[in-house]
């Protein structure tokens, strides 16, 4: 999208929130071509795809010393580095299954911003398929990244609770997909209770 185009209303709405959440992360102007920045973003994309509702990363927002945020925009060179096709392709190198994502660029109040929206993984958790990097931004093969409840940070799954939530979510989505395809009947209240018990048992076996 040319830099003269305004940021669509849907994506511009993130800028008025002025606070990070589990599903929303702000980043100061950064260069997609810088490997450390790219790996940090890819980790976040994979983690957000493991959230029930996905998430969004907004680039061009500065965190102040007092914890507030200011919409400062992106440097032109940084803005130009975010090619939507390349963002998706580079993320797909590391994510299995590939992350369903959309990169939107545009102006808001005469400043440049890039918004990457992440859809939730539809049937199985997103897993890192290739190792790369070192330090805090490292990607580890076989790792599952999450956004812990109540926090705006990304980390690798370390707890039983986080892994159980991801597996539970994946199983529920697959069952819902089968219902949409007519392969499973809709559940009544009593059937749902029985199904919940069976699902809990299946998850325990997986863990």
PDB file of C-alpha atoms in Angstrom:
ATOM      1  CA  UNK A   1       0.000   0.000   0.000  1.00  0.00           C
ATOM      2  CA  UNK A   2       1.480   3.417  -0.887  1.00  0.00           C
ATOM      3  CA  UNK A   3       2.401   5.646   2.035  1.00  0.00           C
ATOM      4  CA  UNK A   4      -0.104   8.248   0.824  1.00  0.00           C
ATOM      5  CA  UNK A   5      -3.062   5.945   1.614  1.00  0.00           C
ATOM      6  CA  UNK A   6      -4.775   6.359   5.013  1.00  0.00           C
ATOM      7  CA  UNK A   7      -4.762   3.477   7.454  1.00  0.00           C
ATOM      8  CA  UNK A   8      -8.211   1.802   7.253  1.00  0.00           C
ATOM      9  CA  UNK A   9     -10.578   2.549  10.143  1.00  0.00           C
ATOM     10  CA  UNK A  10     -10.415  -1.017  11.498  1.00  0.00           C
ATOM     11  CA  UNK A  11      -6.643  -0.898  11.892  1.00  0.00           C
ATOM     12  CA  UNK A  12      -6.560   2.752  13.011  1.00  0.00           C
ATOM     13  CA  UNK A  13      -8.850   1.805  15.892  1.00  0.00           C
ATOM     14  CA  UNK A  14      -5.953  -0.002  17.587  1.00  0.00           C
ATOM     15  CA  UNK A  15      -4.108   3.291  17.922  1.00  0.00           C
ATOM     16  CA  UNK A  16      -6.710   4.888  20.177  1.00  0.00           C
ATOM     17  CA  UNK A  17      -6.462   2.091  22.757  1.00  0.00           C
ATOM     18  CA  UNK A  18      -3.089   3.323  24.057  1.00  0.00           C
ATOM     19  CA  UNK A  19      -2.545   0.155  26.111  1.00  0.00           C
ATOM     20  CA  UNK A  20      -1.197  -3.315  25.347  1.00  0.00           C
ATOM     21  CA  UNK A  21      -3.244  -6.414  26.041  1.00  0.00           C
ATOM     22  CA  UNK A  22      -2.761 -10.140  25.645  1.00  0.00           C
ATOM     23  CA  UNK A  23      -3.923  -9.841  22.044  1.00  0.00           C
ATOM     24  CA  UNK A  24      -2.456  -6.434  21.186  1.00  0.00           C
ATOM     25  CA  UNK A  25       1.207  -5.450  21.141  1.00  0.00           C
ATOM     26  CA  UNK A  26       2.789  -2.125  20.244  1.00  0.00           C
ATOM     27  CA  UNK A  27       6.259  -1.782  18.738  1.00  0.00           C
ATOM     28  CA  UNK A  28       8.360   1.277  18.076  1.00  0.00           C
ATOM     29  CA  UNK A  29       9.565   1.831  14.500  1.00  0.00           C
ATOM     30  CA  UNK A  30      11.594  -1.219  13.467  1.00  0.00           C
ATOM     31  CA  UNK A  31      13.127  -2.770  10.359  1.00  0.00           C
ATOM     32  CA  UNK A  32      11.743  -6.096   9.095  1.00  0.00           C
ATOM     33  CA  UNK A  33      15.126  -6.632   7.438  1.00  0.00           C
ATOM     34  CA  UNK A  34      16.901  -6.762  10.819  1.00  0.00           C
ATOM     35  CA  UNK A  35      17.032 -10.413  11.823  1.00  0.00           C
ATOM     36  CA  UNK A  36      16.661  -9.837  15.591  1.00  0.00           C
ATOM     37  CA  UNK A  37      13.600  -7.647  15.072  1.00  0.00           C
ATOM     38  CA  UNK A  38      12.131 -10.130  12.604  1.00  0.00           C
ATOM     39  CA  UNK A  39      12.584 -13.135  14.903  1.00  0.00           C
ATOM     40  CA  UNK A  40      11.031 -11.225  17.804  1.00  0.00           C
ATOM     41  CA  UNK A  41       7.988 -10.456  15.684  1.00  0.00           C
ATOM     42  CA  UNK A  42       7.703 -14.020  14.368  1.00  0.00           C
ATOM     43  CA  UNK A  43       7.649 -15.322  17.960  1.00  0.00           C
ATOM     44  CA  UNK A  44       4.809 -12.929  18.717  1.00  0.00           C
ATOM     45  CA  UNK A  45       2.889 -13.917  15.570  1.00  0.00           C
ATOM     46  CA  UNK A  46       3.076 -17.614  16.496  1.00  0.00           C
ATOM     47  CA  UNK A  47       2.027 -16.917  20.077  1.00  0.00           C
ATOM     48  CA  UNK A  48      -0.959 -14.811  18.993  1.00  0.00           C
ATOM     49  CA  UNK A  49      -2.075 -17.530  16.582  1.00  0.00           C
ATOM     50  CA  UNK A  50      -2.392 -19.765  19.654  1.00  0.00           C
ATOM     51  CA  UNK A  51      -4.842 -17.349  21.295  1.00  0.00           C
ATOM     52  CA  UNK A  52      -8.591 -18.061  21.013  1.00  0.00           C
ATOM     53  CA  UNK A  53      -9.173 -14.802  19.093  1.00  0.00           C
ATOM     54  CA  UNK A  54      -5.760 -14.191  17.552  1.00  0.00           C
ATOM     55  CA  UNK A  55      -4.227 -10.741  17.941  1.00  0.00           C
ATOM     56  CA  UNK A  56      -2.522  -7.754  16.345  1.00  0.00           C
ATOM     57  CA  UNK A  57       0.890  -6.086  16.370  1.00  0.00           C
ATOM     58  CA  UNK A  58       0.998  -2.335  15.688  1.00  0.00           C
ATOM     59  CA  UNK A  59       4.348  -0.874  14.645  1.00  0.00           C
ATOM     60  CA  UNK A  60       4.950   2.828  15.134  1.00  0.00           C
ATOM     61  CA  UNK A  61       3.946   3.224  18.791  1.00  0.00           C
ATOM     62  CA  UNK A  62       6.505   4.192  21.446  1.00  0.00           C
ATOM     63  CA  UNK A  63       6.322   3.056  25.066  1.00  0.00           C
ATOM     64  CA  UNK A  64       7.128   5.912  27.436  1.00  0.00           C
ATOM     65  CA  UNK A  65       9.004   5.685  30.725  1.00  0.00           C
ATOM     66  CA  UNK A  66       5.747   5.974  32.683  1.00  0.00           C
ATOM     67  CA  UNK A  67       4.187   3.008  30.869  1.00  0.00           C
ATOM     68  CA  UNK A  68       1.997   5.082  28.549  1.00  0.00           C
ATOM     69  CA  UNK A  69       2.175   4.903  24.747  1.00  0.00           C
ATOM     70  CA  UNK A  70       2.598   7.563  22.065  1.00  0.00           C
ATOM     71  CA  UNK A  71       1.752   7.100  18.382  1.00  0.00           C
ATOM     72  CA  UNK A  72       4.958   8.405  16.811  1.00  0.00           C
ATOM     73  CA  UNK A  73       4.814   6.523  13.492  1.00  0.00           C
ATOM     74  CA  UNK A  74       7.555   4.726  11.559  1.00  0.00           C
ATOM     75  CA  UNK A  75      10.671   5.851   9.758  1.00  0.00           C
ATOM     76  CA  UNK A  76      10.153   5.691   5.996  1.00  0.00           C
ATOM     77  CA  UNK A  77      12.884   3.055   5.496  1.00  0.00           C
ATOM     78  CA  UNK A  78      11.400   0.866   8.237  1.00  0.00           C
ATOM     79  CA  UNK A  79       7.914   1.279   6.818  1.00  0.00           C
ATOM     80  CA  UNK A  80       9.094   0.303   3.346  1.00  0.00           C
ATOM     81  CA  UNK A  81      10.760  -2.873   4.684  1.00  0.00           C
ATOM     82  CA  UNK A  82       7.413  -4.432   5.626  1.00  0.00           C
ATOM     83  CA  UNK A  83       6.288  -6.059   2.395  1.00  0.00           C
ATOM     84  CA  UNK A  84       3.100  -8.028   3.221  1.00  0.00           C
ATOM     85  CA  UNK A  85       4.051 -11.015   1.044  1.00  0.00           C
ATOM     86  CA  UNK A  86       7.531 -11.215   2.544  1.00  0.00           C
ATOM     87  CA  UNK A  87       6.208 -10.931   6.109  1.00  0.00           C
ATOM     88  CA  UNK A  88       3.922 -13.905   5.489  1.00  0.00           C
ATOM     89  CA  UNK A  89       6.607 -15.910   3.664  1.00  0.00           C
ATOM     90  CA  UNK A  90       9.300 -15.337   6.286  1.00  0.00           C
ATOM     91  CA  UNK A  91       6.882 -16.223   9.100  1.00  0.00           C
ATOM     92  CA  UNK A  92       5.902 -19.418   7.268  1.00  0.00           C
ATOM     93  CA  UNK A  93       9.559 -20.527   7.370  1.00  0.00           C
ATOM     94  CA  UNK A  94       9.218 -21.007  11.111  1.00  0.00           C
ATOM     95  CA  UNK A  95       5.538 -21.668  11.812  1.00  0.00           C
ATOM     96  CA  UNK A  96       3.715 -24.971  11.408  1.00  0.00           C
ATOM     97  CA  UNK A  97       0.959 -24.670  10.370  1.00  0.00           C
ATOM     98  CA  UNK A  98       1.573 -21.322   8.607  1.00  0.00           C
ATOM     99  CA  UNK A  99       0.163 -18.341  10.465  1.00  0.00           C
ATOM    100  CA  UNK A 100      -2.972 -16.849   8.915  1.00  0.00           C
ATOM    101  CA  UNK A 101      -2.044 -13.174   8.891  1.00  0.00           C
ATOM    102  CA  UNK A 102      -2.734  -9.843   7.233  1.00  0.00           C
ATOM    103  CA  UNK A 103      -0.294  -6.928   6.990  1.00  0.00           C
ATOM    104  CA  UNK A 104      -1.889  -3.491   6.533  1.00  0.00           C
ATOM    105  CA  UNK A 105       0.093  -0.274   6.033  1.00  0.00           C
ATOM    106  CA  UNK A 106      -1.003   3.334   5.922  1.00  0.00           C
ATOM    107  CA  UNK A 107      -1.020   6.852   7.323  1.00  0.00           C
ATOM    108  CA  UNK A 108      -2.774   8.012  10.473  1.00  0.00           C
ATOM    109  CA  UNK A 109      -2.545  11.672  11.464  1.00  0.00           C
ATOM    110  CA  UNK A 110       0.244  12.091   8.871  1.00  0.00           C
ATOM    111  CA  UNK A 111       2.346   9.319  10.430  1.00  0.00           C
ATOM    112  CA  UNK A 112       3.175   5.905   8.973  1.00  0.00           C
ATOM    113  CA  UNK A 113       2.044   2.704  10.698  1.00  0.00           C
ATOM    114  CA  UNK A 114       2.104  -1.023   9.964  1.00  0.00           C
ATOM    115  CA  UNK A 115      -0.510  -3.327  11.502  1.00  0.00           C
ATOM    116  CA  UNK A 116      -0.142  -7.115  11.380  1.00  0.00           C
ATOM    117  CA  UNK A 117      -3.350  -8.944  12.293  1.00  0.00           C
ATOM    118  CA  UNK A 118      -3.097 -12.601  13.318  1.00  0.00           C
ATOM    119  CA  UNK A 119      -5.953 -15.065  13.000  1.00  0.00           C
ATOM    120  CA  UNK A 120      -6.236 -17.921  15.507  1.00  0.00           C
ATOM    121  CA  UNK A 121      -4.954 -21.303  14.379  1.00  0.00           C
ATOM    122  CA  UNK A 122      -8.035 -23.181  13.223  1.00  0.00           C
ATOM    123  CA  UNK A 123      -7.434 -26.787  14.281  1.00  0.00           C
ATOM    124  CA  UNK A 124      -3.973 -27.440  15.739  1.00  0.00           C
ATOM    125  CA  UNK A 125      -1.536 -25.360  17.816  1.00  0.00           C
ATOM    126  CA  UNK A 126       1.117 -23.390  15.963  1.00  0.00           C
ATOM    127  CA  UNK A 127       4.555 -24.913  16.583  1.00  0.00           C
ATOM    128  CA  UNK A 128       7.994 -23.530  15.727  1.00  0.00           C
ATOM    129  CA  UNK A 129       9.392 -25.744  12.977  1.00  0.00           C
ATOM    130  CA  UNK A 130      12.886 -24.260  12.649  1.00  0.00           C
ATOM    131  CA  UNK A 131      15.443 -22.968  15.145  1.00  0.00           C
ATOM    132  CA  UNK A 132      17.085 -19.587  14.627  1.00  0.00           C
ATOM    133  CA  UNK A 133      18.752 -16.831  16.614  1.00  0.00           C
ATOM    134  CA  UNK A 134      20.080 -16.545  20.141  1.00  0.00           C
ATOM    135  CA  UNK A 135      19.294 -14.737  23.367  1.00  0.00           C
ATOM    136  CA  UNK A 136      15.794 -13.463  24.169  1.00  0.00           C
ATOM    137  CA  UNK A 137      14.694 -13.539  20.533  1.00  0.00           C
ATOM    138  CA  UNK A 138      15.687 -17.143  19.839  1.00  0.00           C
ATOM    139  CA  UNK A 139      13.312 -19.469  18.035  1.00  0.00           C
ATOM    140  CA  UNK A 140      13.543 -23.066  19.210  1.00  0.00           C
ATOM    141  CA  UNK A 141      12.510 -25.996  17.022  1.00  0.00           C
ATOM    142  CA  UNK A 142       9.469 -27.740  18.490  1.00  0.00           C
ATOM    143  CA  UNK A 143       8.591 -24.857  20.824  1.00  0.00           C
ATOM    144  CA  UNK A 144       5.037 -23.656  21.333  1.00  0.00           C
ATOM    145  CA  UNK A 145       4.765 -19.936  22.068  1.00  0.00           C
ATOM    146  CA  UNK A 146       1.948 -18.372  24.076  1.00  0.00           C
ATOM    147  CA  UNK A 147       0.682 -15.092  25.477  1.00  0.00           C
ATOM    148  CA  UNK A 148      -0.014 -15.903  29.160  1.00  0.00           C
ATOM    149  CA  UNK A 149      -3.382 -14.816  30.502  1.00  0.00           C
ATOM    150  CA  UNK A 150      -3.415 -11.227  31.709  1.00  0.00           C
ATOM    151  CA  UNK A 151      -0.045 -10.305  30.184  1.00  0.00           C
ATOM    152  CA  UNK A 152       1.117  -8.626  26.939  1.00  0.00           C
ATOM    153  CA  UNK A 153       4.300 -10.711  26.652  1.00  0.00           C
ATOM    154  CA  UNK A 154       5.316 -13.717  24.561  1.00  0.00           C
ATOM    155  CA  UNK A 155       6.968 -16.773  26.054  1.00  0.00           C
ATOM    156  CA  UNK A 156       7.477 -20.457  25.451  1.00  0.00           C
ATOM    157  CA  UNK A 157       5.023 -22.884  27.051  1.00  0.00           C
ATOM    158  CA  UNK A 158       6.440 -24.076  30.361  1.00  0.00           C
ATOM    159  CA  UNK A 159       3.398 -24.935  32.454  1.00  0.00           C
ATOM    160  CA  UNK A 160       0.822 -27.697  32.437  1.00  0.00           C
ATOM    161  CA  UNK A 161      -1.935 -25.091  32.566  1.00  0.00           C
ATOM    162  CA  UNK A 162      -0.807 -23.271  29.411  1.00  0.00           C
ATOM    163  CA  UNK A 163      -0.317 -26.494  27.448  1.00  0.00           C
ATOM    164  CA  UNK A 164      -3.674 -27.852  28.560  1.00  0.00           C
ATOM    165  CA  UNK A 165      -5.405 -24.630  27.451  1.00  0.00           C
ATOM    166  CA  UNK A 166      -3.814 -24.826  23.994  1.00  0.00           C
ATOM    167  CA  UNK A 167      -4.711 -28.490  23.490  1.00  0.00           C
ATOM    168  CA  UNK A 168      -8.234 -27.912  24.800  1.00  0.00           C
ATOM    169  CA  UNK A 169      -8.672 -25.010  22.387  1.00  0.00           C
ATOM    170  CA  UNK A 170      -7.361 -27.022  19.407  1.00  0.00           C
ATOM    171  CA  UNK A 171      -9.633 -29.988  20.117  1.00  0.00           C
ATOM    172  CA  UNK A 172     -12.674 -27.745  20.530  1.00  0.00           C
ATOM    173  CA  UNK A 173     -11.962 -26.021  17.220  1.00  0.00           C
ATOM    174  CA  UNK A 174     -11.613 -29.304  15.381  1.00  0.00           C
ATOM    175  CA  UNK A 175     -14.898 -30.560  16.817  1.00  0.00           C
ATOM    176  CA  UNK A 176     -16.592 -27.293  15.850  1.00  0.00           C
ATOM    177  CA  UNK A 177     -15.182 -27.669  12.348  1.00  0.00           C
ATOM    178  CA  UNK A 178     -16.681 -31.173  12.133  1.00  0.00           C
ATOM    179  CA  UNK A 179     -20.041 -29.739  13.239  1.00  0.00           C
ATOM    180  CA  UNK A 180     -19.859 -27.071  10.523  1.00  0.00           C
ATOM    181  CA  UNK A 181     -19.218 -29.786   7.945  1.00  0.00           C
ATOM    182  CA  UNK A 182     -22.174 -31.793   9.249  1.00  0.00           C
ATOM    183  CA  UNK A 183     -19.931 -34.644  10.389  1.00  0.00           C
ATOM    184  CA  UNK A 184     -21.037 -34.233  14.003  1.00  0.00           C
ATOM    185  CA  UNK A 185     -24.495 -33.322  15.365  1.00  0.00           C
ATOM    186  CA  UNK A 186     -25.100 -30.183  17.408  1.00  0.00           C
ATOM    187  CA  UNK A 187     -24.842 -30.890  21.121  1.00  0.00           C
ATOM    188  CA  UNK A 188     -27.669 -30.393  23.631  1.00  0.00           C
ATOM    189  CA  UNK A 189     -26.932 -29.458  27.233  1.00  0.00           C
ATOM    190  CA  UNK A 190     -26.760 -33.055  28.494  1.00  0.00           C
ATOM    191  CA  UNK A 191     -24.696 -34.215  25.531  1.00  0.00           C
ATOM    192  CA  UNK A 192     -22.371 -31.262  25.950  1.00  0.00           C
ATOM    193  CA  UNK A 193     -21.700 -32.212  29.576  1.00  0.00           C
ATOM    194  CA  UNK A 194     -20.840 -35.749  28.552  1.00  0.00           C
ATOM    195  CA  UNK A 195     -18.695 -34.485  25.726  1.00  0.00           C
ATOM    196  CA  UNK A 196     -16.841 -32.197  28.140  1.00  0.00           C
ATOM    197  CA  UNK A 197     -15.967 -35.174  30.349  1.00  0.00           C
ATOM    198  CA  UNK A 198     -14.755 -37.182  27.372  1.00  0.00           C
ATOM    199  CA  UNK A 199     -12.697 -34.238  26.143  1.00  0.00           C
ATOM    200  CA  UNK A 200     -11.083 -33.779  29.564  1.00  0.00           C
ATOM    201  CA  UNK A 201     -10.146 -37.453  29.575  1.00  0.00           C
ATOM    202  CA  UNK A 202      -8.621 -37.167  26.100  1.00  0.00           C
ATOM    203  CA  UNK A 203      -6.585 -34.130  27.096  1.00  0.00           C
ATOM    204  CA  UNK A 204      -5.298 -35.885  30.212  1.00  0.00           C
ATOM    205  CA  UNK A 205      -4.104 -38.738  27.991  1.00  0.00           C
ATOM    206  CA  UNK A 206      -2.306 -36.293  25.692  1.00  0.00           C
ATOM    207  CA  UNK A 207      -0.548 -34.627  28.614  1.00  0.00           C
TER     208      UNK A 207
END
